[in-house]
PDB file of C-alpha atoms in Angstrom:
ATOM      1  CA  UNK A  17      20.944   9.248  -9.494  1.00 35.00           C
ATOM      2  CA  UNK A  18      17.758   8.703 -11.604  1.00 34.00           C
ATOM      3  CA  UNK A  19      15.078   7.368  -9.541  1.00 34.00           C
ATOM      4  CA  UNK A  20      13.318   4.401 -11.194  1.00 34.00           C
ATOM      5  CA  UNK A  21       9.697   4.571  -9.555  1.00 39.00           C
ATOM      6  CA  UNK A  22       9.285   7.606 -11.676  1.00 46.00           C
ATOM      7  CA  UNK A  23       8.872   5.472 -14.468  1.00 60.00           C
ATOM      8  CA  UNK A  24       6.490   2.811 -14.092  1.00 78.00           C
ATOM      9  CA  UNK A  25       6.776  -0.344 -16.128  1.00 90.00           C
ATOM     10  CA  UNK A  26       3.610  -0.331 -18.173  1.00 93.00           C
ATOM     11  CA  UNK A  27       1.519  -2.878 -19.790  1.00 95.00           C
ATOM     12  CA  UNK A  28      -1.103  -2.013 -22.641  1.00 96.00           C
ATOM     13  CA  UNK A  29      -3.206  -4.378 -23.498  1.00 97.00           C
ATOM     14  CA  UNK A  30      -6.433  -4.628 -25.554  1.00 97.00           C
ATOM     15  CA  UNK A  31      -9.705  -5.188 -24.469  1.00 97.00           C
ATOM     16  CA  UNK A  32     -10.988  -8.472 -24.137  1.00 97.00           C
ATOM     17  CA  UNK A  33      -7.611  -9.768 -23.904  1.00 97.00           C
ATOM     18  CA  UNK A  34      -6.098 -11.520 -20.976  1.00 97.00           C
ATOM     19  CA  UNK A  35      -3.540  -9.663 -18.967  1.00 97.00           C
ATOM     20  CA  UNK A  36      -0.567 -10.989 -16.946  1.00 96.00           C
ATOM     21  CA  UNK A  37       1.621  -9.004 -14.259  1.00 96.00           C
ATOM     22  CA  UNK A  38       4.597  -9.997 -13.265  1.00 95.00           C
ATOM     23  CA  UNK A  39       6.287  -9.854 -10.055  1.00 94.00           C
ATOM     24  CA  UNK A  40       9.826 -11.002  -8.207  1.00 93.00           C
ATOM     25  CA  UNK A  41       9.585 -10.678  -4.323  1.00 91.00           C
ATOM     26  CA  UNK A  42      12.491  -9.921  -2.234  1.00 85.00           C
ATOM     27  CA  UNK A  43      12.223 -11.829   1.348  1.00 89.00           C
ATOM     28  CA  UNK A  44      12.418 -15.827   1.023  1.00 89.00           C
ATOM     29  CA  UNK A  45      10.797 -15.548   4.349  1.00 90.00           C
ATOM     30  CA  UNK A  46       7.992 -14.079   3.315  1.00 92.00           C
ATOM     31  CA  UNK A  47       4.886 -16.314   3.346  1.00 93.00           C
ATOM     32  CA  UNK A  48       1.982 -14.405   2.502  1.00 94.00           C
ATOM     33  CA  UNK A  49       1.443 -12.289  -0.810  1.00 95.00           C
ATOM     34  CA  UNK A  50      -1.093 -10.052  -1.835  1.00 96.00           C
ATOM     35  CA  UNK A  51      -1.976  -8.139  -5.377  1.00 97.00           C
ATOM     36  CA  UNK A  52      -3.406  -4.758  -4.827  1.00 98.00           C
ATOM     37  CA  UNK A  53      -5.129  -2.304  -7.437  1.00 98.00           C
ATOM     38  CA  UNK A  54      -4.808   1.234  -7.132  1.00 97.00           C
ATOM     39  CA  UNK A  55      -6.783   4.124  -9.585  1.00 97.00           C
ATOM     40  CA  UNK A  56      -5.677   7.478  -9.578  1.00 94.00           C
ATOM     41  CA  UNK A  57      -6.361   9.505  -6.609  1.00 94.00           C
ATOM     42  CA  UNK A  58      -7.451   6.284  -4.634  1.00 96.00           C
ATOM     43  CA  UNK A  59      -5.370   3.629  -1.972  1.00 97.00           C
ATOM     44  CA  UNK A  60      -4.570   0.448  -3.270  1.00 97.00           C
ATOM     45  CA  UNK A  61      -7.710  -1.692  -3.141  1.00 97.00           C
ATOM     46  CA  UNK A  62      -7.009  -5.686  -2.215  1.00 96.00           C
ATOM     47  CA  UNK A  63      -7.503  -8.277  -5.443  1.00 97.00           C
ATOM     48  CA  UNK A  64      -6.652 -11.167  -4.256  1.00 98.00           C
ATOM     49  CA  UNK A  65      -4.229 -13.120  -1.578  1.00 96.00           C
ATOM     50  CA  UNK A  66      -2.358 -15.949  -1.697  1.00 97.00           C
ATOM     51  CA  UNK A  67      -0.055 -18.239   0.992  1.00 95.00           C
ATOM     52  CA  UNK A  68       3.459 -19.626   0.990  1.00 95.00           C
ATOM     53  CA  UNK A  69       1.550 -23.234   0.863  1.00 95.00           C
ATOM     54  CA  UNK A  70       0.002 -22.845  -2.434  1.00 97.00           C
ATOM     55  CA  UNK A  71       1.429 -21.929  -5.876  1.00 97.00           C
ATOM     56  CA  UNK A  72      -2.052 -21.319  -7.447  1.00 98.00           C
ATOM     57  CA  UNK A  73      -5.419 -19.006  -6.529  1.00 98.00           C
ATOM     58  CA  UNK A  74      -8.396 -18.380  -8.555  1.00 97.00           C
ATOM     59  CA  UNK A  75     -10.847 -15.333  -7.924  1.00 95.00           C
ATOM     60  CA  UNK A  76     -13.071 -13.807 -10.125  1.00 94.00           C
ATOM     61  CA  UNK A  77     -11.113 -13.075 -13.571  1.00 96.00           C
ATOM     62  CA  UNK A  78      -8.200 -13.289 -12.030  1.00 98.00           C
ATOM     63  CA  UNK A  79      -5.373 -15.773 -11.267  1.00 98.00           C
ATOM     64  CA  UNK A  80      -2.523 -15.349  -8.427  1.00 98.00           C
ATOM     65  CA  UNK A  81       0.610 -17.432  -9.073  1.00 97.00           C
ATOM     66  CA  UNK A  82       3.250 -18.227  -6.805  1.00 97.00           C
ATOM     67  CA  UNK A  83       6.450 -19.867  -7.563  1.00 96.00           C
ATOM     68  CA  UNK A  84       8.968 -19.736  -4.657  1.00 93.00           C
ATOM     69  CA  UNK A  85      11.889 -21.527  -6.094  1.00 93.00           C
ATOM     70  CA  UNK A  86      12.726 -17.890  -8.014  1.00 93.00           C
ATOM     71  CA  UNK A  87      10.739 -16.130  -5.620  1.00 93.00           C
ATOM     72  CA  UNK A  88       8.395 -14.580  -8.700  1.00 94.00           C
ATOM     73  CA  UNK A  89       4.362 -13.872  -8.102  1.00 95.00           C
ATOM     74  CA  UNK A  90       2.000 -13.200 -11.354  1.00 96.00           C
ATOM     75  CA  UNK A  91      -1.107 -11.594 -11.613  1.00 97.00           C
ATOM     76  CA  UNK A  92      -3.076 -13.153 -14.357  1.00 98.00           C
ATOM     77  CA  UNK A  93      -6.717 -10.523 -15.559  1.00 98.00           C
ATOM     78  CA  UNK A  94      -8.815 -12.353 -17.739  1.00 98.00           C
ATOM     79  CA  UNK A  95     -10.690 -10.598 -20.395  1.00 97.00           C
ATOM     80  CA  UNK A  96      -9.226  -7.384 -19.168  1.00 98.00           C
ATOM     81  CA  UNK A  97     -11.722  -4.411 -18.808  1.00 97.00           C
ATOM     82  CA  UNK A  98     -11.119  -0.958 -19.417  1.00 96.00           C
ATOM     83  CA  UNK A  99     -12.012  -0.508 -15.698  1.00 96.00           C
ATOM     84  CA  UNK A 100      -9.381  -2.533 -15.021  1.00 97.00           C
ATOM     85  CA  UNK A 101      -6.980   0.323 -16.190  1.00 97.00           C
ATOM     86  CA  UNK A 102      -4.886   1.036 -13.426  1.00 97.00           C
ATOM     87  CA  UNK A 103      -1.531   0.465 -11.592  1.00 97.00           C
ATOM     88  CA  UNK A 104      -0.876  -2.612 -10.122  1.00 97.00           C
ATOM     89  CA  UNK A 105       1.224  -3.675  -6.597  1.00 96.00           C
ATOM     90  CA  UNK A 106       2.627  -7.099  -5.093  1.00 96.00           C
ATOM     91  CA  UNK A 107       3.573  -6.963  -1.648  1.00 95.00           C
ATOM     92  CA  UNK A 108       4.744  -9.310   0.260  1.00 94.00           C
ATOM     93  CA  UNK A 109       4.867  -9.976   4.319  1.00 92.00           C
ATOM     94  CA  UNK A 110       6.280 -12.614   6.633  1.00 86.00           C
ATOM     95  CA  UNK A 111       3.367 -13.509   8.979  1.00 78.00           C
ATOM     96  CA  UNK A 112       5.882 -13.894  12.012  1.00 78.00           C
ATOM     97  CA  UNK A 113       5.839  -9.799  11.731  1.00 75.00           C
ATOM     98  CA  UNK A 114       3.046  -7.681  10.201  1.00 82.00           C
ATOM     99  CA  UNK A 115       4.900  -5.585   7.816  1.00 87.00           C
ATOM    100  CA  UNK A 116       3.635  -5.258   4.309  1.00 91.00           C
ATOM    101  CA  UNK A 117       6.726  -4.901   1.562  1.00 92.00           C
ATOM    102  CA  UNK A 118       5.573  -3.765  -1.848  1.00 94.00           C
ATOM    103  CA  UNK A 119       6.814  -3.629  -4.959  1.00 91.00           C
ATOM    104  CA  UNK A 120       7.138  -0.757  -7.700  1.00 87.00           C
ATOM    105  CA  UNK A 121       3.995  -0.833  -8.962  1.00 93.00           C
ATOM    106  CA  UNK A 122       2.942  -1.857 -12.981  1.00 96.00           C
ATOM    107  CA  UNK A 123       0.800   0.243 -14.808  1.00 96.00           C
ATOM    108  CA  UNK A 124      -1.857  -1.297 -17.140  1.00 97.00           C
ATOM    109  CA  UNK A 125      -3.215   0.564 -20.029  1.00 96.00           C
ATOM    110  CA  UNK A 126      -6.551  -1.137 -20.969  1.00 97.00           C
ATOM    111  CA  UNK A 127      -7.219  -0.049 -24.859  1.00 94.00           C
ATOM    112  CA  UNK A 128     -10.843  -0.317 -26.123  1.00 89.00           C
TER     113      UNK A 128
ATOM    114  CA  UNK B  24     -20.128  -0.692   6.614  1.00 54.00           C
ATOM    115  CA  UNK B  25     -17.318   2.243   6.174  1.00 83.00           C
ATOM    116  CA  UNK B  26     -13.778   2.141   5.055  1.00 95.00           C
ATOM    117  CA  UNK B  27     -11.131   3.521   5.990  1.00 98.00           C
ATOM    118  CA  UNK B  28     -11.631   7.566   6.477  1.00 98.00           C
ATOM    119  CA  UNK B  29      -8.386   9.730   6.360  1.00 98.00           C
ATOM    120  CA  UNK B  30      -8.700  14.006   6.968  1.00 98.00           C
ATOM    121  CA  UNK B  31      -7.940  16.203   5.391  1.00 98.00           C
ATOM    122  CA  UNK B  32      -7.627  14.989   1.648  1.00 98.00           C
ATOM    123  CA  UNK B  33      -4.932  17.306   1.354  1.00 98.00           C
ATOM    124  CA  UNK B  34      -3.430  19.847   3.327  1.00 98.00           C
ATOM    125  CA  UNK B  35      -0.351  22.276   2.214  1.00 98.00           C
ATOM    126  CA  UNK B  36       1.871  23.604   4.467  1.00 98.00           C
ATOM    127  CA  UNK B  37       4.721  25.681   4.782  1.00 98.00           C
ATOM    128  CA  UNK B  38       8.440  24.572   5.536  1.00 98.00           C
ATOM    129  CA  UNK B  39       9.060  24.114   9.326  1.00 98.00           C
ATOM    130  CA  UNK B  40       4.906  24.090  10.101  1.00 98.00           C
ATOM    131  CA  UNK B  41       3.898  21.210  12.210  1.00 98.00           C
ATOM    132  CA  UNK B  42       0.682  19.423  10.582  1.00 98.00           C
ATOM    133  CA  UNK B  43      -1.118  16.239  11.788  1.00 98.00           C
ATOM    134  CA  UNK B  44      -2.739  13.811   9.735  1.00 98.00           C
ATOM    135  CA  UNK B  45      -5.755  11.500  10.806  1.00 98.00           C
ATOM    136  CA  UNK B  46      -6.646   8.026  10.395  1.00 98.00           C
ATOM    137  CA  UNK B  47     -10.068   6.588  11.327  1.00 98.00           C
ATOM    138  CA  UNK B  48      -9.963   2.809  10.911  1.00 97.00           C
ATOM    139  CA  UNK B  49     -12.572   0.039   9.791  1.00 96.00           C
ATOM    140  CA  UNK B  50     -14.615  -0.888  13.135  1.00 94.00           C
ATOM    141  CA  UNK B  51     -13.377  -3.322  15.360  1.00 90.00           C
ATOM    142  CA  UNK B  52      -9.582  -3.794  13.338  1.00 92.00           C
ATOM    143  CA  UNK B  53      -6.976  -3.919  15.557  1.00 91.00           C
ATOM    144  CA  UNK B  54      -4.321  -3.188  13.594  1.00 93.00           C
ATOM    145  CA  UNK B  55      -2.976  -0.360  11.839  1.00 95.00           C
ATOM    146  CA  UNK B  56      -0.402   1.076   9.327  1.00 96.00           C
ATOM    147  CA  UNK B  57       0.626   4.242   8.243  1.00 98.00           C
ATOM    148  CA  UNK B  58       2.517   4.024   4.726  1.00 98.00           C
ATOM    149  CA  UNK B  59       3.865   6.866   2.847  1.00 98.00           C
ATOM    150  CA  UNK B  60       3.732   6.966  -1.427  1.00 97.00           C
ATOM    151  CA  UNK B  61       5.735   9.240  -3.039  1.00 95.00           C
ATOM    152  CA  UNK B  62       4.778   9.787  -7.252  1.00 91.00           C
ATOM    153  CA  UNK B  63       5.329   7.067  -9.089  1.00 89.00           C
ATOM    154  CA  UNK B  64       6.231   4.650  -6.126  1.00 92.00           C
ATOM    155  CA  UNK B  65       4.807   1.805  -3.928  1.00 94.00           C
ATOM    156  CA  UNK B  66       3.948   2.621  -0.915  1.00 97.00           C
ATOM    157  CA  UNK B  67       6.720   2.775   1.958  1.00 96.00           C
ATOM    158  CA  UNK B  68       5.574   1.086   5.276  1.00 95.00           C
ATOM    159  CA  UNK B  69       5.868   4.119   8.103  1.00 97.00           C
ATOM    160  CA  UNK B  70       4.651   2.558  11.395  1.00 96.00           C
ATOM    161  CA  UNK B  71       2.396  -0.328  12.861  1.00 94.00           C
ATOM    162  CA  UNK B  72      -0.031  -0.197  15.754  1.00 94.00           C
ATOM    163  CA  UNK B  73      -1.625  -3.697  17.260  1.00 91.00           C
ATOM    164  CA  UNK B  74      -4.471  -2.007  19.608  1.00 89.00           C
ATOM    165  CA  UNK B  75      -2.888   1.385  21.386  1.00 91.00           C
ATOM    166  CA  UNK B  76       0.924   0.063  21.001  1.00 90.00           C
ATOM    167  CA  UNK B  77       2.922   0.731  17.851  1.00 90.00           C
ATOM    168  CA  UNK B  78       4.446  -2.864  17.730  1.00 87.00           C
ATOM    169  CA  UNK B  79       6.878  -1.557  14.888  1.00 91.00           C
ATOM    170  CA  UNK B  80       7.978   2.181  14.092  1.00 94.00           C
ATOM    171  CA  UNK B  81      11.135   0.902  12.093  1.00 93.00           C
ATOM    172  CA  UNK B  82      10.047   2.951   8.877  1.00 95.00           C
ATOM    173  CA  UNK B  83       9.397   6.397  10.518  1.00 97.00           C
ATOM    174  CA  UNK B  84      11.798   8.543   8.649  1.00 96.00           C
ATOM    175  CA  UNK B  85      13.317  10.585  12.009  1.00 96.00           C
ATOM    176  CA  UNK B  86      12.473  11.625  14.762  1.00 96.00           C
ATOM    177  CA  UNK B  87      10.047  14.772  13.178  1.00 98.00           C
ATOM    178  CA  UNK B  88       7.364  11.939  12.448  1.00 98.00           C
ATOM    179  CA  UNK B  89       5.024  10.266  15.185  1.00 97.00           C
ATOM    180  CA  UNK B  90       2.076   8.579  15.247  1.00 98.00           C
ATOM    181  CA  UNK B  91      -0.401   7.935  18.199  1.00 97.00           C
ATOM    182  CA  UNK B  92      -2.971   5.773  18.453  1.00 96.00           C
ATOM    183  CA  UNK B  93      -4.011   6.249  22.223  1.00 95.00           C
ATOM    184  CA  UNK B  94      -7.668   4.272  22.388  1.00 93.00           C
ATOM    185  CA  UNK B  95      -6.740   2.115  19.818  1.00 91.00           C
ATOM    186  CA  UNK B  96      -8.668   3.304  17.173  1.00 94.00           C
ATOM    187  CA  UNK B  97      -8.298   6.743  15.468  1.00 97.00           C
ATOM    188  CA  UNK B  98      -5.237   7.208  14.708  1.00 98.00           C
ATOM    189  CA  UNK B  99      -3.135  10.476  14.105  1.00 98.00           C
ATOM    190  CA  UNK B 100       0.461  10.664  12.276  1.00 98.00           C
ATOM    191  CA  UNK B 101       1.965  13.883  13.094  1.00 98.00           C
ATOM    192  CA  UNK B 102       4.991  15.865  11.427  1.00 98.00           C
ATOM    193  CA  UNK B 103       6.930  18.422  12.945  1.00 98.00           C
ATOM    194  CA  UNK B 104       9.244  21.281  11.517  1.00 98.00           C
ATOM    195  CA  UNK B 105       8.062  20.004   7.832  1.00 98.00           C
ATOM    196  CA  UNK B 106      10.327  19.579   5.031  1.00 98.00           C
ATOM    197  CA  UNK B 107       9.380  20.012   1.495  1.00 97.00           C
ATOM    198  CA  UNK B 108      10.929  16.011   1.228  1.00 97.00           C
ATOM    199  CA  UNK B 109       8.332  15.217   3.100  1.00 98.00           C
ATOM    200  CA  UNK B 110       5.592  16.129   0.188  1.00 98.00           C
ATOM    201  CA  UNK B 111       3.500  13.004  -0.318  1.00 98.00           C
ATOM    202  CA  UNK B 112       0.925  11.038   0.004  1.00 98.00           C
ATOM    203  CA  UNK B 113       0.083   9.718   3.308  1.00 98.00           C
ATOM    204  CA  UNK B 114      -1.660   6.240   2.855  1.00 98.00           C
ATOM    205  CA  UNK B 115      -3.694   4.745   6.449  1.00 98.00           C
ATOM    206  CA  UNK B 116      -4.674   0.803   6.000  1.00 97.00           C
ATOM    207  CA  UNK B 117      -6.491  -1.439   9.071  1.00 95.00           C
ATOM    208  CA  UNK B 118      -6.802  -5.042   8.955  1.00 92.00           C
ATOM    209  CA  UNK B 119      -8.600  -7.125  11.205  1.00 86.00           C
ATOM    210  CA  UNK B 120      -5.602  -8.943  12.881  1.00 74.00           C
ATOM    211  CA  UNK B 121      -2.034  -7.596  11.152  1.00 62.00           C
ATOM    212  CA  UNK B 122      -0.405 -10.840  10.111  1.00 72.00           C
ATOM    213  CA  UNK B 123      -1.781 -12.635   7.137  1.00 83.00           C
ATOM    214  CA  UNK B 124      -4.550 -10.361   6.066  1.00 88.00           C
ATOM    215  CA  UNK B 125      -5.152  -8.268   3.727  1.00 92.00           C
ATOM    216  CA  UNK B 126      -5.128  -4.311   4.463  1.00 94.00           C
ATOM    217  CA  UNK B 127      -7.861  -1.965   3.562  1.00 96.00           C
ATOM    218  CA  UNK B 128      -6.581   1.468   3.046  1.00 98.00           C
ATOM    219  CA  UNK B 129      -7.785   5.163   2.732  1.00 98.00           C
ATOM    220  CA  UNK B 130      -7.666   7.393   0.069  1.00 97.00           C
ATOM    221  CA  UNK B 131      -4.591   9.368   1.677  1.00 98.00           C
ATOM    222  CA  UNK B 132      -4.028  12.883   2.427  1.00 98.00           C
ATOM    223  CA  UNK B 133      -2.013  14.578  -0.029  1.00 98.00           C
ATOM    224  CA  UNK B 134       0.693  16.568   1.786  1.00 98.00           C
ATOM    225  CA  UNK B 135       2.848  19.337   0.157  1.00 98.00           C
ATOM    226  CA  UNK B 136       5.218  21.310   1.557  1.00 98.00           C
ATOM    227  CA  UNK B 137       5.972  24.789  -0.119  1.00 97.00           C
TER     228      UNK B 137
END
């Protein structure tokens, strides 16, 4: 059968705009979720975290929401940066274990 | 201070070679993963040492994969009798105490099997 990770889903956006990432988790036991950035040839690099108590987290230019009820995470770039051209990951991990779930992956095309 | 280091970038191999893959973590984390990223893909979670012990090994593969981590802080993944399925990219992450925080990963070695 066709394998879906071979096609990213891809967001292009332009510059200066904001960007927003979207994200539906699989565990309802998991209580800690993380966005992760990953460029070409490099590992995924941490954004920013956020925990089963909260449904909102600020960083710098960027937003994490959380809304368990349909068990769906954003990522939310402000004033998106052509260095912020890259492919994005949620994962997701239930802090009673230590394993790390992620997700497919959503490619962002910054455009100048 | 230094990240996480992972040799060789890449290595290619032939079909039924045995190759090993290293991992040298962030100073003073106590846990590590292995993960595995095939094109395209998230990463696949492979194995998890706390200290020396892998506490889970639920996403090695078979039994041709195993990882050692023996004074609990390099680590090495090893493959035997390699398969070209097993072509990928090999990702190695520490974090300071596993549950609830964040990894910091490697850049991977690229494996290919001809």
């Amino acid at each position: 059968g066709e394998s879906v990770g071979l096609h990213l889903p891809t967001l292009s956006v332009q510059e200066g705009d904001n960007s927003i990432i979207n994200c539906a988790y699989s565990n309802s036991a998991s209580d800690y979720f993380i966005w992760y950035k990953q460029e070409s040839g490099k590992g995924p690099q941490f954004i920013i975290d956020i925990r089963s108590n909260m449904d909102k987290r600020q960083g710098q230019r960027v937003t994490v929401l959380l809304n368990k009820t349909v068990k769906h995470l954003s990522l939310q770039i402000a004033a998106t940066q052509p260095g912020d051209s890259a492919v994005y990951f949620c994962a997701e991990m239930n802090t009673g274990g230590f394993k790390t779930i992620f997700g497919a992956g959503t490619r962002l095309f910054v455009k100048a | 201070g230094a990240g996480v280091s992972q040799t060789p970038s890449n290595k290619v191999t032939e079909k039924g070679k045995y190759v090993e893959l290293r991992c040298d973590p962030i100073s003073g984390h106590t846990a590590l993963y292995w993960y595995r990223q095939s094109l395209g893909q998230g990463p696949e979670f492979l194995i998890y040492f706390q200290g020396t012990g892998a506490a889970d090994d639920s996403g090695l593969p078979n039994d041709r994969f195993f990882a050692v981590r023996p004074e609990g802080s390099v680590s090495t993944l090893k493959i035997q009798r390699t398969e070209r399925g097993d072509s990928a990219v090999y990702l190695c992450a520490s974090s300071q105490a596993g549950g609830g925080s964040p990894l910091h990963f490697g850049n991977g070695t690229r494996l290919t099997v001809t």
